[in-house]
Tab-separated table of C-alpha atoms and ligand atoms in Angstrom:
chain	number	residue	atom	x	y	z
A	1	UNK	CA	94.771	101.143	145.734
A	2	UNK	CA	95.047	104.912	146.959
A	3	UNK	CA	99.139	104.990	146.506
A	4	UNK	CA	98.393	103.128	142.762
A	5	UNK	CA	96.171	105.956	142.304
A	6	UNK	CA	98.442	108.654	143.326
A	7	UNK	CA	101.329	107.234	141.597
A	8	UNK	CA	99.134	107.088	138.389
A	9	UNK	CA	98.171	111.319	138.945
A	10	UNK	CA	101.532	112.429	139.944
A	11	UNK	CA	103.204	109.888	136.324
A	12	UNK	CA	100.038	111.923	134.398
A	13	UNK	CA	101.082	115.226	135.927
A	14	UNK	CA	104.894	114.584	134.838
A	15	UNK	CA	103.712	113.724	131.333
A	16	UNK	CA	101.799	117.242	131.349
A	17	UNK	CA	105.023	118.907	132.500
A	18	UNK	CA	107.375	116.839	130.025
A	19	UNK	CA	105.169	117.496	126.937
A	20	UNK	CA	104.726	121.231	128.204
A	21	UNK	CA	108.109	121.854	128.609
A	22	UNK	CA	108.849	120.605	124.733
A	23	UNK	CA	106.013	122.542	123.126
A	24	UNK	CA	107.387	125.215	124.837
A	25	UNK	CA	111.001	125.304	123.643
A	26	UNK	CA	110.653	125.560	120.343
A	27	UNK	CA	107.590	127.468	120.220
A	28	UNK	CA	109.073	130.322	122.336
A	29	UNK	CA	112.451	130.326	119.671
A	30	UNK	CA	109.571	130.242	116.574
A	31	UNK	CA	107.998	133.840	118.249
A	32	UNK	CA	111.144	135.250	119.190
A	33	UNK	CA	112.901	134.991	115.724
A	34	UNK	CA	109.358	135.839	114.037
A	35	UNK	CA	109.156	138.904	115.836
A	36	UNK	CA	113.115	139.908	114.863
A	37	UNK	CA	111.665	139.472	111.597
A	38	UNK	CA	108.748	141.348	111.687
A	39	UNK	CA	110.474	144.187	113.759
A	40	UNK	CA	113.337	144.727	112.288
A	41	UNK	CA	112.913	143.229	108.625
A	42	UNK	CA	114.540	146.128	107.026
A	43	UNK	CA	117.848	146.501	108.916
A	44	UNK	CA	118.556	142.770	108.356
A	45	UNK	CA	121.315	141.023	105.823
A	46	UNK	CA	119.459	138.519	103.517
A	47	UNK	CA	121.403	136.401	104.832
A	48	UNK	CA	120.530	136.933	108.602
A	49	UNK	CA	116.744	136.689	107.137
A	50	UNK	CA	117.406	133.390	105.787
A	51	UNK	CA	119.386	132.391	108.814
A	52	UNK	CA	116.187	132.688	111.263
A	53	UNK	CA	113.613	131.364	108.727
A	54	UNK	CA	115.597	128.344	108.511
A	55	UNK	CA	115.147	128.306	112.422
A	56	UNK	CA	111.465	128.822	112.154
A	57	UNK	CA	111.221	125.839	109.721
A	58	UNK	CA	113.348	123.240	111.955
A	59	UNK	CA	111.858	123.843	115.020
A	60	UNK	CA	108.207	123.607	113.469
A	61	UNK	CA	109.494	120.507	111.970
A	62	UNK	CA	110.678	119.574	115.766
A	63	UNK	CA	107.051	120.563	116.477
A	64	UNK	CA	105.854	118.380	114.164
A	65	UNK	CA	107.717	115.197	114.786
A	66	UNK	CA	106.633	115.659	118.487
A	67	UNK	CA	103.568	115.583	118.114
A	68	UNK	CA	103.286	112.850	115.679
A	69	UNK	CA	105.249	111.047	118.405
A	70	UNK	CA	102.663	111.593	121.173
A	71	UNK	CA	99.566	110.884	118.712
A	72	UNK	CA	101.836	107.536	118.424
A	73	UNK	CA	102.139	106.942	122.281
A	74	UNK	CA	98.641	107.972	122.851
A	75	UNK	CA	97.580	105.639	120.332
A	76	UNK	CA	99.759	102.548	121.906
A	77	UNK	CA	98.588	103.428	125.352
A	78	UNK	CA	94.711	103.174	124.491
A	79	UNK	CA	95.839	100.051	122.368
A	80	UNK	CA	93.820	101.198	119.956
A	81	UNK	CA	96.780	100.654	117.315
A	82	UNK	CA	95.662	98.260	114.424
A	83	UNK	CA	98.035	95.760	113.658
A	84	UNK	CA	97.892	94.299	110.302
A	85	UNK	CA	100.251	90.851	109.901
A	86	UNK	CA	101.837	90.106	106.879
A	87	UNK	CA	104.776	87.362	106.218
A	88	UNK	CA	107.469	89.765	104.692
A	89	UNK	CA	110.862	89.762	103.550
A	90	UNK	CA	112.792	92.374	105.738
A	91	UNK	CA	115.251	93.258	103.020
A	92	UNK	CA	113.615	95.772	100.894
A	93	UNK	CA	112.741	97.485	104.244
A	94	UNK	CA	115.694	97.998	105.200
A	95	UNK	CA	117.095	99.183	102.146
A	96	UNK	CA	114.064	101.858	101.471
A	97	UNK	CA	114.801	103.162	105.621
A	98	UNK	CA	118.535	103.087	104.668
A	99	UNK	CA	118.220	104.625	101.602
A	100	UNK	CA	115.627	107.510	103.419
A	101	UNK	CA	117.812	107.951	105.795
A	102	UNK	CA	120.920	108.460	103.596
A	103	UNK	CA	119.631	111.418	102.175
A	104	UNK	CA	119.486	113.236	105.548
A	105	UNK	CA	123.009	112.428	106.566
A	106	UNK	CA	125.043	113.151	103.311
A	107	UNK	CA	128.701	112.521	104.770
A	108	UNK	CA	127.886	109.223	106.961
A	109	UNK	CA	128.656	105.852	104.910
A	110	UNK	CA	125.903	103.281	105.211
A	111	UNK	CA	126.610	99.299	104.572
A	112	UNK	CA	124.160	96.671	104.775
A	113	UNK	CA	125.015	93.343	104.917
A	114	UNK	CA	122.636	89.786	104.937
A	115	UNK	CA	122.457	86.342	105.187
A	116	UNK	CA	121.355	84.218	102.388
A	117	UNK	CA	118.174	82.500	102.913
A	118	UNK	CA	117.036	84.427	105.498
A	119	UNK	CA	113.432	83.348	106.566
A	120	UNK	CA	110.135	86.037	106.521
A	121	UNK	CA	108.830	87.259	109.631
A	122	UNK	CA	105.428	88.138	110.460
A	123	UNK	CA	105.222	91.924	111.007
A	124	UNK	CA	103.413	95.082	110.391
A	125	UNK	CA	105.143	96.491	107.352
A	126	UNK	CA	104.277	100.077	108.737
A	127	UNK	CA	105.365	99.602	111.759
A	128	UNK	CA	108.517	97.774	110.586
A	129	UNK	CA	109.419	100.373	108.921
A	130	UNK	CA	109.004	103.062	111.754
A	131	UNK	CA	111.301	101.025	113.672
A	132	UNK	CA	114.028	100.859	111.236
A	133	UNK	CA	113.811	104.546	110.609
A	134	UNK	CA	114.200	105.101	114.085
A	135	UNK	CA	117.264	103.085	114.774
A	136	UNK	CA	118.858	104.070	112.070
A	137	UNK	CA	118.508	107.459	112.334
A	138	UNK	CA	119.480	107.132	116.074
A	139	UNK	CA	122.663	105.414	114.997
A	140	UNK	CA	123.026	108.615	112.343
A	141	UNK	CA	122.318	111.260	114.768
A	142	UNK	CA	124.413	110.351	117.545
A	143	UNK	CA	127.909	109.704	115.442
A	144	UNK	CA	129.963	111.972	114.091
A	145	UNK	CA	130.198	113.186	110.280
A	146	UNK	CA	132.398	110.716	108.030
A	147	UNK	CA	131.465	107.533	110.705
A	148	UNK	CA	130.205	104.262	109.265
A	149	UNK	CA	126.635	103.062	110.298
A	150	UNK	CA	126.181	99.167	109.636
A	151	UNK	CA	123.062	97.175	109.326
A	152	UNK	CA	123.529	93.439	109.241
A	153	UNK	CA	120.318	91.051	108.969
A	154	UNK	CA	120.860	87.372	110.239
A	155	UNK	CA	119.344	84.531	111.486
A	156	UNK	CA	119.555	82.152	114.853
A	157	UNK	CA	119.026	79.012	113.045
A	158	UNK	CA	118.869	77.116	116.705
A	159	UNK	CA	115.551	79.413	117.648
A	160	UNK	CA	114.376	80.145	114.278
A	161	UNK	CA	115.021	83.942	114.675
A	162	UNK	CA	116.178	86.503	112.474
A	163	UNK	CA	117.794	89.075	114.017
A	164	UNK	CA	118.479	93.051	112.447
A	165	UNK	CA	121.410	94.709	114.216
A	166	UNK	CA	122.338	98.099	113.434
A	167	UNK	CA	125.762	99.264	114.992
A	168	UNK	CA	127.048	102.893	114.847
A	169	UNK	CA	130.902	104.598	115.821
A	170	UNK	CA	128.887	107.180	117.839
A	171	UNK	CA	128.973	108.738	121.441
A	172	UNK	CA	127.876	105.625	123.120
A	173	UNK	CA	125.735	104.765	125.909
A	174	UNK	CA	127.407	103.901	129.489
A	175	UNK	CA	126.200	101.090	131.087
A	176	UNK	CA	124.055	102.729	133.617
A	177	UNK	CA	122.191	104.404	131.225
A	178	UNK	CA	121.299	101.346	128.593
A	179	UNK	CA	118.097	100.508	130.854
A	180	UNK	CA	116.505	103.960	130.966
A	181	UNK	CA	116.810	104.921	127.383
A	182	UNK	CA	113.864	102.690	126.374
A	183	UNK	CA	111.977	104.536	128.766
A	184	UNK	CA	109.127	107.931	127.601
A	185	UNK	CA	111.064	111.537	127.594
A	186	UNK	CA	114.453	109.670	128.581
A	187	UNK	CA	117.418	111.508	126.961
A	188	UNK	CA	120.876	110.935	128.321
A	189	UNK	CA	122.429	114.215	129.826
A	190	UNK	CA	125.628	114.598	128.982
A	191	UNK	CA	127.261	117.814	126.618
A	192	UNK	CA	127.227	115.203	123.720
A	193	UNK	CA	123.496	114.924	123.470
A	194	UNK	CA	122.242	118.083	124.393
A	195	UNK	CA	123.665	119.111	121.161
A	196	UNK	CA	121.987	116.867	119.631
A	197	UNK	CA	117.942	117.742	118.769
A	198	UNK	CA	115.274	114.866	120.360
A	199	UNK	CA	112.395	114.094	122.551
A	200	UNK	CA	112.862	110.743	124.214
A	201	UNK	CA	110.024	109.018	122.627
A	202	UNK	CA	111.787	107.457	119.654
A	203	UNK	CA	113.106	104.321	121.556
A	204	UNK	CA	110.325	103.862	123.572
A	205	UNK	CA	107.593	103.835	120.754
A	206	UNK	CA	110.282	101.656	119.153
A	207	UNK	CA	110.305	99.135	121.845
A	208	UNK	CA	106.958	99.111	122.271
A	209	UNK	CA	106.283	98.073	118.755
A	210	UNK	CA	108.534	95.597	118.580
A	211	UNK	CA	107.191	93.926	121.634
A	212	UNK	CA	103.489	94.258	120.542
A	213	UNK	CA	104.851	92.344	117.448
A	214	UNK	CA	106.208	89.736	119.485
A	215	UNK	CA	109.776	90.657	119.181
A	216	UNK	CA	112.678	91.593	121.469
A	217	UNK	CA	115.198	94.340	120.987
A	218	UNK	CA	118.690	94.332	122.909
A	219	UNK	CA	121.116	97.299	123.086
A	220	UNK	CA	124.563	97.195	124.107
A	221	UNK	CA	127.239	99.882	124.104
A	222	UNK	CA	131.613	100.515	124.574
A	223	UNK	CA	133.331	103.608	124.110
A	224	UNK	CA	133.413	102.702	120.458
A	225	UNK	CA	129.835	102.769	119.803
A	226	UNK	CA	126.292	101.476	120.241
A	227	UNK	CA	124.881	98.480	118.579
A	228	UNK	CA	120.956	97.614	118.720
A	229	UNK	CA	119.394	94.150	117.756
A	230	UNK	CA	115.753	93.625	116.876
A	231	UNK	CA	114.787	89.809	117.176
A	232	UNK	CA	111.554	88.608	115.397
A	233	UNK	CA	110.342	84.906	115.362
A	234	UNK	CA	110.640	83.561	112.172
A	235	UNK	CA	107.110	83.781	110.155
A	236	UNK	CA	104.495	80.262	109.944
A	237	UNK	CA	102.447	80.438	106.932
A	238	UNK	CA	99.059	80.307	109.275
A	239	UNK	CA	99.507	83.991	110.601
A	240	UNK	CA	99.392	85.499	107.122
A	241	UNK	CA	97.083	88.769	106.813
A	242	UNK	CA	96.217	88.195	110.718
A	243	UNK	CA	94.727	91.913	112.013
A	244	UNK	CA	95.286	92.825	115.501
A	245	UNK	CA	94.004	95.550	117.950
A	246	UNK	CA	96.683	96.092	120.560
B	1	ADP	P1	115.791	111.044	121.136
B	1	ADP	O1	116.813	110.597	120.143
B	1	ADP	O2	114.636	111.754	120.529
B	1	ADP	O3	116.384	111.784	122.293
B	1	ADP	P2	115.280	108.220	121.729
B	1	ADP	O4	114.177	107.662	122.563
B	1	ADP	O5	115.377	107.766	120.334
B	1	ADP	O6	115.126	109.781	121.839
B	1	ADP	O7	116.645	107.890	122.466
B	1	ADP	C1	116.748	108.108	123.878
B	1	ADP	C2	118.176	108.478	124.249
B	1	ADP	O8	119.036	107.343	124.058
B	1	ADP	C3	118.780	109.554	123.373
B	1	ADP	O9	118.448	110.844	123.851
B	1	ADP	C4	120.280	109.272	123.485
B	1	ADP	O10	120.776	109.846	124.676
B	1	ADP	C5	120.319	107.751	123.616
B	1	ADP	N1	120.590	107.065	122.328
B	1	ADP	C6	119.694	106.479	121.504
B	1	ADP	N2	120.290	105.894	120.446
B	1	ADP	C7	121.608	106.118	120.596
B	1	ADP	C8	122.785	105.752	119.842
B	1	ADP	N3	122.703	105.045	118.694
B	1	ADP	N4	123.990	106.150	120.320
B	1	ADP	C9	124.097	106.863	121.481
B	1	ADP	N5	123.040	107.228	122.228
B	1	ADP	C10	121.814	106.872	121.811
């Protein structure tokens, strides 16, 4: 009872220092290049001007998503999160996150392919959608310019399943690592992603989702790039407009 206890403080205390740590990053770069700007607004080009305001703005926005991220988490963990079921087609989800998405990474090339008759599954359209925007801009964000990201919807006729797989030509994942990234704050070190901007909470809010939906989600990973497959049971027409505290 006493060690569960401790181990509980000392995982809160690591959370404090985590979530410190990432405030703190981009809120020291925010004063620093405000003060250049304040201090020495005269002696710089326009162009160095706009240079550091355009830092200002993405690491508010990194501000931002962080903390819309932990409001998530915070939410999950007091599973105070209402869930509100509805039997959906998963195409036009898809398509809207692909097409969102799209617009952020201008050289990628984006192809979706699915099934005919592909059955509804009984989801939280808000929540779908946060997963799918997640994946797919994972799959964006860790390939290079010009690479092809690939979302394919199917169906496991043999478990009544449809399964959404997004695959990306990215950096990869090595096999030790394909356990931890689903876990909070995990980030793979390696020269690759530290280039890349992130907090570790994307895949495990993901995750989490999709399990509270009853779903799965399965990554797997070669030096060609990563693919990720979300499983959902196929929808019965009894769980329509269900709601759900969890
Ligand atoms: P973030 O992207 O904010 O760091 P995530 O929780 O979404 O956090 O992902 C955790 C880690 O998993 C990432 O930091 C990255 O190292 C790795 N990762 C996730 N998706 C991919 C992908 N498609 N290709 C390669 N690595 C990935």
């Amino acid at each position: 009872m006493e060690n569960n206890h401790n181990q509980l403080e000392q995982a809160h205390l690591d959370f404090i220092s985590t979530v410190s740590h990432e405030l703190r990053t981009p809120l020291t770069s925010i004063r620093g290049f405000a003060d250049t700007l304040l201090q020495s607004h005269d002696r710089l080009t326009p162009e160095q001007r706009e240079k550091f305001l355009t830092i200002i703005k993405d690491q508010s926005n990194r501000l931002i998503n962080l903390v819309e991220n932990l409001l998530t988490v915070s939410k999950m963990q007091s599973n105070k999160e209402l869930m509100i079921y509805k039997s959906v087609d998963v195409v036009p989800f898809v398509e809207s996150a692909v097409q969102m998405i799209k617009n952020q990474y201008k050289t990628h090339k984006f192809v979706c392919n699915y099934e005919k008759n592909l059955p509804k599954i009984m989801v939280d359209t808000d929540k779908l959608q946060q997963i799918l925007l997640n994946l797919i801009d994972n799959a964006s964000k860790y390939s290079p310019e010009n690479s092809l990201v690939e979302v394919n919807v199917g169906q496991n006729f043999n478990d009544n399943t449809l399964i959404i797989t997004i695959k990306d030509e990215g950096i990869g994942i090595n096999e030790a690592d394909l356990e931890k990234i689903f876990n909070k704050f995990s980030r793979i070190d390696s020269p690759l992603t530290r280039k890349i901007q992130g907090n570790g909470l994307g895949l495990y809010i993901t995750k989490t989702l999709v399990e509270k939906m009853n779903g799965e989600i399965k990554v797997s990973s070669c030096d060609k790039g990563s693919e990720f497959k979300v499983i959902f049971k196929a929808s019965s027409p009894e769980d329509n407009g269900k709601k759900a505290i969890c």
